[in-house]
Tab-separated table of C-alpha atoms in Angstrom:
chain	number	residue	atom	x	y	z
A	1	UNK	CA	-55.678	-113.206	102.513
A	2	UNK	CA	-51.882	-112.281	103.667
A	3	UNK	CA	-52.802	-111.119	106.986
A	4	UNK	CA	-52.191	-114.242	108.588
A	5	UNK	CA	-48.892	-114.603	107.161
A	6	UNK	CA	-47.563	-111.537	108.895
A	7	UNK	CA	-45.838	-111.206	111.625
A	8	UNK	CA	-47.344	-108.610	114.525
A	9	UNK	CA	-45.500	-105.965	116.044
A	10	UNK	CA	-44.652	-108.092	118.960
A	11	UNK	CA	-43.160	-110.840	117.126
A	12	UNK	CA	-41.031	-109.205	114.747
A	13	UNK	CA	-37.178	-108.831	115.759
A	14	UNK	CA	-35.754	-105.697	116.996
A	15	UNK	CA	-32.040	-106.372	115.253
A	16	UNK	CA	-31.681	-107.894	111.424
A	17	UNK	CA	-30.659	-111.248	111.793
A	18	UNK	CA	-27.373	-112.710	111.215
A	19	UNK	CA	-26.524	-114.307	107.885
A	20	UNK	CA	-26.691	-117.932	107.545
A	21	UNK	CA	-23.535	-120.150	107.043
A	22	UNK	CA	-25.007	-121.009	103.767
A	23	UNK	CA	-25.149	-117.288	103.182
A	24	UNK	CA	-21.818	-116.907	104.165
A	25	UNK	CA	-20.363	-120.217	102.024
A	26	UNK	CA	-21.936	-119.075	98.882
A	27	UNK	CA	-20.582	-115.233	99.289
A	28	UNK	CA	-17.186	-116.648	99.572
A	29	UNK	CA	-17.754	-119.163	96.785
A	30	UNK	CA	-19.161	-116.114	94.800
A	31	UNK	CA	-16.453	-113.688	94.972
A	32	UNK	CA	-13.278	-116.559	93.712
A	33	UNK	CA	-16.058	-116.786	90.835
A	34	UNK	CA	-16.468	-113.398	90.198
A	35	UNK	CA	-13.415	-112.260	90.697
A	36	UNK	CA	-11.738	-115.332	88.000
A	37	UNK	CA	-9.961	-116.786	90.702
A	38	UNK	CA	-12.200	-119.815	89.823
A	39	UNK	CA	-13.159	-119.860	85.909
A	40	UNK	CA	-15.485	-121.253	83.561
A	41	UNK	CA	-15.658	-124.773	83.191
A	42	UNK	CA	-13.680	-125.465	86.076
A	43	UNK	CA	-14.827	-128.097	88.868
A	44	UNK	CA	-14.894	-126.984	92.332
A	45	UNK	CA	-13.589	-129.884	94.990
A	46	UNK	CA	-16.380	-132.196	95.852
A	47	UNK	CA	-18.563	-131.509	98.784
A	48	UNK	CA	-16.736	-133.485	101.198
A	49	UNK	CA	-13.678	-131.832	101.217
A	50	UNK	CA	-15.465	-127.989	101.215
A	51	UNK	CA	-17.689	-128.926	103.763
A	52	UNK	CA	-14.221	-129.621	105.656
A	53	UNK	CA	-12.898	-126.309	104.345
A	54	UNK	CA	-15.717	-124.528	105.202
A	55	UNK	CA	-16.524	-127.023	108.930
A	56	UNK	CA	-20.342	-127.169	107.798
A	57	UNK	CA	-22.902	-130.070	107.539
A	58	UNK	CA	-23.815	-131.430	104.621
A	59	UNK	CA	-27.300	-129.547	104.146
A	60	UNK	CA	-25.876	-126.155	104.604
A	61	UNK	CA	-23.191	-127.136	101.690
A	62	UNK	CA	-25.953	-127.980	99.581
A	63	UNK	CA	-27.812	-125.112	100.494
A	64	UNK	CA	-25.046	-122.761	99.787
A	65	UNK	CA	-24.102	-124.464	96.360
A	66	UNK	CA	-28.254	-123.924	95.574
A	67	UNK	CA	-28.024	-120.272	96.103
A	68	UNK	CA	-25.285	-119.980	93.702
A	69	UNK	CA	-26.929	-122.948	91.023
A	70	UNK	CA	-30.283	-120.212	91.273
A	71	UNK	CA	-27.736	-117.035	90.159
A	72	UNK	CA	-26.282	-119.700	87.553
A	73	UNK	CA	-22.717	-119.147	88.833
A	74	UNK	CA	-22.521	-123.247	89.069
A	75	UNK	CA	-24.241	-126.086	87.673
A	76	UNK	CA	-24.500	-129.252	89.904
A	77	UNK	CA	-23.676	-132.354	87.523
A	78	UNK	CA	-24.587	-135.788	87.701
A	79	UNK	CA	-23.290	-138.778	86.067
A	80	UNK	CA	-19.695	-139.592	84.436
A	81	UNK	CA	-18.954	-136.041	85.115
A	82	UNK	CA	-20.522	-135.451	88.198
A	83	UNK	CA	-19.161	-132.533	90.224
A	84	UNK	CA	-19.773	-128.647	90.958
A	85	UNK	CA	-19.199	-126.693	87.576
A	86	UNK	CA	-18.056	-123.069	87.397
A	87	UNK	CA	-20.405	-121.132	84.653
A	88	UNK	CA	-19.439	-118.601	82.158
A	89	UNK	CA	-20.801	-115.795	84.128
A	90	UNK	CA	-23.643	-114.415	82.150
A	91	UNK	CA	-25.455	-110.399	82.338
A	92	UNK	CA	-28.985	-112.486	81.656
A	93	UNK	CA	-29.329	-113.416	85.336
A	94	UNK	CA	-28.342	-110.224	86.527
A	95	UNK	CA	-30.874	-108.707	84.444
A	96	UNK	CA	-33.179	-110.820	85.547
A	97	UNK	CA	-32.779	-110.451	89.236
A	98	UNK	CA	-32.819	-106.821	88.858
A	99	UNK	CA	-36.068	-106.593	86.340
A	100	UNK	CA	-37.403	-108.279	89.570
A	101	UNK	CA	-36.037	-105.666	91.872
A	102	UNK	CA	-37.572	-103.059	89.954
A	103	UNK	CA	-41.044	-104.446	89.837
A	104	UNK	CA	-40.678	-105.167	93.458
A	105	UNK	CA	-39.518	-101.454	94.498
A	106	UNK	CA	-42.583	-99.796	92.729
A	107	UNK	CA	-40.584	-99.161	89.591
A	108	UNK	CA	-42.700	-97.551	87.050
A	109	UNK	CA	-42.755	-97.897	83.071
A	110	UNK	CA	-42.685	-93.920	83.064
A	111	UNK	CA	-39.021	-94.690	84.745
A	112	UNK	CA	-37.464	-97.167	82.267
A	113	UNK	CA	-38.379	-95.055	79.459
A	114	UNK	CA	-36.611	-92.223	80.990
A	115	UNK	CA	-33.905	-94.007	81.343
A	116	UNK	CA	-33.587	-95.204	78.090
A	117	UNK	CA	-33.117	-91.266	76.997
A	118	UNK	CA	-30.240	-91.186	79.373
A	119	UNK	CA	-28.319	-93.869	78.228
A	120	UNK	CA	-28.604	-94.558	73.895
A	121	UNK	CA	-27.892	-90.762	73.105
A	122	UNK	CA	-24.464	-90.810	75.123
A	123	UNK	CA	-23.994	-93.810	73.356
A	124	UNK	CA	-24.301	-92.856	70.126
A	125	UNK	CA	-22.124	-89.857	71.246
A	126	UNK	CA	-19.444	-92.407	72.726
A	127	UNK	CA	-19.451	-94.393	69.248
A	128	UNK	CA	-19.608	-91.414	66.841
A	129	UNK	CA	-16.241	-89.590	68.807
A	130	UNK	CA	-15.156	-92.900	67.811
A	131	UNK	CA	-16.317	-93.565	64.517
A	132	UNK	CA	-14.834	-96.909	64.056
A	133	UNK	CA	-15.453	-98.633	60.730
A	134	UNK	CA	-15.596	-102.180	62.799
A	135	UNK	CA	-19.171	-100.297	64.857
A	136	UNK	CA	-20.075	-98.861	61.662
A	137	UNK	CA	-20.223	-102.080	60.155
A	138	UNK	CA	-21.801	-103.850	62.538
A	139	UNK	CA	-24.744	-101.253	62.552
A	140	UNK	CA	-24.936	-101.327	58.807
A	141	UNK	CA	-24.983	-104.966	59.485
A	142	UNK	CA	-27.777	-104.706	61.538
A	143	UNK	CA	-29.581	-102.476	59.601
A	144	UNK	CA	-29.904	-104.698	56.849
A	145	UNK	CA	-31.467	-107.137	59.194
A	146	UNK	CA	-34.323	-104.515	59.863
A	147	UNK	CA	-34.733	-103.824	56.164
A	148	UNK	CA	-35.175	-107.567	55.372
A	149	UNK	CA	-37.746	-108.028	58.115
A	150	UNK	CA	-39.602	-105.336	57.011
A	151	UNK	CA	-39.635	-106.602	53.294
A	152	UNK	CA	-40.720	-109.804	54.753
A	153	UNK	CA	-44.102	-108.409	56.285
A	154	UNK	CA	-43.113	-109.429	59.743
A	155	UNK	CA	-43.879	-107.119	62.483
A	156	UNK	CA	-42.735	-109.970	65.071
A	157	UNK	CA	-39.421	-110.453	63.424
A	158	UNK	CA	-38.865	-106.450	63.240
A	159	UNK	CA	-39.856	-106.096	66.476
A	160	UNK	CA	-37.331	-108.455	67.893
A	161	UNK	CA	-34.610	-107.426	65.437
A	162	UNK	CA	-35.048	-103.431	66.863
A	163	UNK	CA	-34.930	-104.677	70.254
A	164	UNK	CA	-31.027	-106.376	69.431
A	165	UNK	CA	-30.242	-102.835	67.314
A	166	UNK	CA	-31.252	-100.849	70.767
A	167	UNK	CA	-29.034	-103.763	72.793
A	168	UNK	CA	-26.464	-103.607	70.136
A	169	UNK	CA	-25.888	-99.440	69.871
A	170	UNK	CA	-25.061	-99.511	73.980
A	171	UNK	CA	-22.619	-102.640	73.452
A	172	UNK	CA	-20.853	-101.411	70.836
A	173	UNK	CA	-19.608	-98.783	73.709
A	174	UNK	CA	-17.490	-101.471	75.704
A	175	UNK	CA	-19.239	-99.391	79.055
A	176	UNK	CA	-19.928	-103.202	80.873
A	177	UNK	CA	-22.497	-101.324	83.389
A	178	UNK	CA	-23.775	-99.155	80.341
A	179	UNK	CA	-23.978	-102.514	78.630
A	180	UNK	CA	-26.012	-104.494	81.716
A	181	UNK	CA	-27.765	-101.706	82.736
A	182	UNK	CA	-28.889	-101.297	79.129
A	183	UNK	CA	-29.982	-104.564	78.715
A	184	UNK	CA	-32.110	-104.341	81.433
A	185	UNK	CA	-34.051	-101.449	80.278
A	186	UNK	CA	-34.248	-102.642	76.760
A	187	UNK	CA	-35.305	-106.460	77.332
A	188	UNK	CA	-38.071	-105.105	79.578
A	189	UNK	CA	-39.289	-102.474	77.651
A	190	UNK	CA	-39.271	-104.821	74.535
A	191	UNK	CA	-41.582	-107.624	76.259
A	192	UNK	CA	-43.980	-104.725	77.469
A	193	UNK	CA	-44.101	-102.978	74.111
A	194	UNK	CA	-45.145	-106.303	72.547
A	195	UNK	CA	-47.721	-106.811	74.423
A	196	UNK	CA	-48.743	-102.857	74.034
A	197	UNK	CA	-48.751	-103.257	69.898
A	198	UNK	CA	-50.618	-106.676	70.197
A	199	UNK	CA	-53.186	-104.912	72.065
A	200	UNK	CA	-53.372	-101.480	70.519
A	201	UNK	CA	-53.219	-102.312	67.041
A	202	UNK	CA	-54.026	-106.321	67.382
A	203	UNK	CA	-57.865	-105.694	65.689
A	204	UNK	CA	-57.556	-102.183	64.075
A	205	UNK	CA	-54.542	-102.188	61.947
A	206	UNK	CA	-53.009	-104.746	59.093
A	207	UNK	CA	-50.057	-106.014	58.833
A	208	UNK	CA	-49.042	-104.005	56.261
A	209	UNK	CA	-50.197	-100.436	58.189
A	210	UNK	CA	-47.994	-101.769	60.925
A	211	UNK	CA	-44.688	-101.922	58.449
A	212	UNK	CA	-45.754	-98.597	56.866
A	213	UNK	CA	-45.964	-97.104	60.377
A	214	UNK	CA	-42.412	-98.741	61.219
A	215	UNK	CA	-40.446	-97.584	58.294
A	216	UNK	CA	-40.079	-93.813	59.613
A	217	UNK	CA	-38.441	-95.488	62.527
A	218	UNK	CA	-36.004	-97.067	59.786
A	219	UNK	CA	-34.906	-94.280	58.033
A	220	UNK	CA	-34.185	-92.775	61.449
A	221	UNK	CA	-31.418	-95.047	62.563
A	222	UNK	CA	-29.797	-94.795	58.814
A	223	UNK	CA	-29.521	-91.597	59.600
A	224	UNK	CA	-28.149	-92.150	62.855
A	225	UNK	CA	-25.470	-94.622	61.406
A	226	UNK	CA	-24.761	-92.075	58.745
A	227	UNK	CA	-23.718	-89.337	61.773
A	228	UNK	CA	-21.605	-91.833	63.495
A	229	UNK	CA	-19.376	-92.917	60.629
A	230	UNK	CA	-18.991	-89.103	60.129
A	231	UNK	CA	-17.699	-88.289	63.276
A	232	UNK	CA	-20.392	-86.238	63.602
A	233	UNK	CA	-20.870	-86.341	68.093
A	234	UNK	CA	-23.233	-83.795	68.871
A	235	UNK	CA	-25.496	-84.397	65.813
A	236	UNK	CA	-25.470	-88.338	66.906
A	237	UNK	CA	-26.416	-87.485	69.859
A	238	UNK	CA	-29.575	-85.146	69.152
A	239	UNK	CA	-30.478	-86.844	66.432
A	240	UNK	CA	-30.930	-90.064	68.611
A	241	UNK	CA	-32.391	-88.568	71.874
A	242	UNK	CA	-35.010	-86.717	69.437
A	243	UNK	CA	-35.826	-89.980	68.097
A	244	UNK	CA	-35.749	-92.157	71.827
A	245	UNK	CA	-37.923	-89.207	73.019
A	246	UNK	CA	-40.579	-89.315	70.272
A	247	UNK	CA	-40.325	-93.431	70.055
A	248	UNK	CA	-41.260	-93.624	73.919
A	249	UNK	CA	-43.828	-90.792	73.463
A	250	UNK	CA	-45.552	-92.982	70.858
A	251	UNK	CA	-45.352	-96.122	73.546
A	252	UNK	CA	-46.733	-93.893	76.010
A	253	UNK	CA	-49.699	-92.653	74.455
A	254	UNK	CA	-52.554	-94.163	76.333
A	255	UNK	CA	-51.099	-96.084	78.750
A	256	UNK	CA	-51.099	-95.556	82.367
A	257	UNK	CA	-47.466	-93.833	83.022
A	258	UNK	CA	-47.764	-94.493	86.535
A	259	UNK	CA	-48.458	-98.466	85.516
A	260	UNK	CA	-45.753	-100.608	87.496
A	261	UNK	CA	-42.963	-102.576	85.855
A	262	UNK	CA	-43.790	-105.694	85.324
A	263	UNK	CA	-41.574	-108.527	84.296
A	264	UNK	CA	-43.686	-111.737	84.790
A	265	UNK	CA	-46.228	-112.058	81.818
């Protein structure tokens, strides 16, 4: 069905093509941005005067202020306060774009999970050498949240409140790439694992068998919180990468390991 939207072997260009201007515009644009020269909530000069800066044509400015409206670096406004916006640059799009990167480079679910044990035992290392009362409340905070939504009967709710406790153990580190790169693994393997218990369990267990099977999971991170406010590194540590290890065996059972990521349900 493709084939005819391929280029042959004699049609396809010896040397990569150069960037377009709007490429080039929006790069430029992207590193004031990202580099705070240019900060949220600030208005960029109307697209006149940078299609003087930059000696372009109108469609190439708009083309270059698209690229960067699609990474949601700017928001084009209209009306009263019509202009070119500077965003508060957010990890969501990043994650995003690089969820779709990994489905795209043959990323497997097999690979995210082994990831995973890379990254939350080092962070419960990093936070337990720490032992700060501020993370320890936080957790405990947190942990109260899973309690409740257990008590509640809500396998949905818990679900969604142990994906935040997974995002909220690696940003409690203050790592920024431990924190994106851990909210890539954890937002991805959250949507597939829904889908997993919804299918697995959707006709063959009750509610109620669900929460019962979720409480050992429960007791684990109290006893990972426990470690952390005493100081306690290298029992954090194993403690948590025993319990990553056996959590993503469990997810694992019966499912293809070789099955691609896939981040458009």
């Amino acid at each position: 069905m493709s084939a005819g939207l391929l280029q042959t072997s004699e049609q396809k260009e010896e040397r990569p093509p150069k960037p377009r201007a709007s490429e080039e515009i929006a790069g430029e644009l992207r590193r004031l941005i990202l580099t705070g020269e240019v900060v949220k909530g600030e208005f960029l000069q109307p697209t006149v005067s940078l299609m003087r800066r930059f000696n372009v044509s109108r469609p190439t400015m708009r083309e270059a202020l698209r690229l960067l409206e699609n990474e949601q670096l700017i928001s084009v406004r209209q009306g009263s306060r019509r202009g070119v916006q500077v965003l508060q640059v957010s990890t969501d799009a990043a994650t995003r774009m690089a969820g779709q990167t990994l489905q795209a480079t043959g990323a497997t679910i097999a690979d995210l999970y082994e990831a995973q044990i890379g990254f939350e035992p080092f962070a419960a290392r990093l936070l337990a050498k720490r032992s700060d009362r501020r993370d320890i409340a936080e957790l405990r905070g947190h942990y109260a949240v899973l309690k409740q939504t257990l008590a509640a009967g809500s396998v949905s709710e818990h679900g969604v409140a142990l994906a935040r406790f997974h995002h909220l153990l690696v940003s409690l580190t203050g790592n920024k790439v431990m924190i994106l790169v851990g909210d890539l693994i954890a937002s991805t393997l959250e949507r597939h694992q829904q889908r997993d218990d919804a299918k697995r369990y959707g006709a063959i267990m009750t509610e109620k068998e669900k929460l019962s099977f979720r409480l050992g999971g429960i007791k684990s991170i109290a006893k990972l919180i426990q470690f952390i406010e005493d100081g306690q590194v290298d029992e954090a540590e194993a403690h948590w990468r025993r319990h990553v290890e056996n959590a993503n065996e469990y997810w694992l059972r019966d499912q293809d390991r070789h099955a691609l990521v896939n981040v458009v349900f």
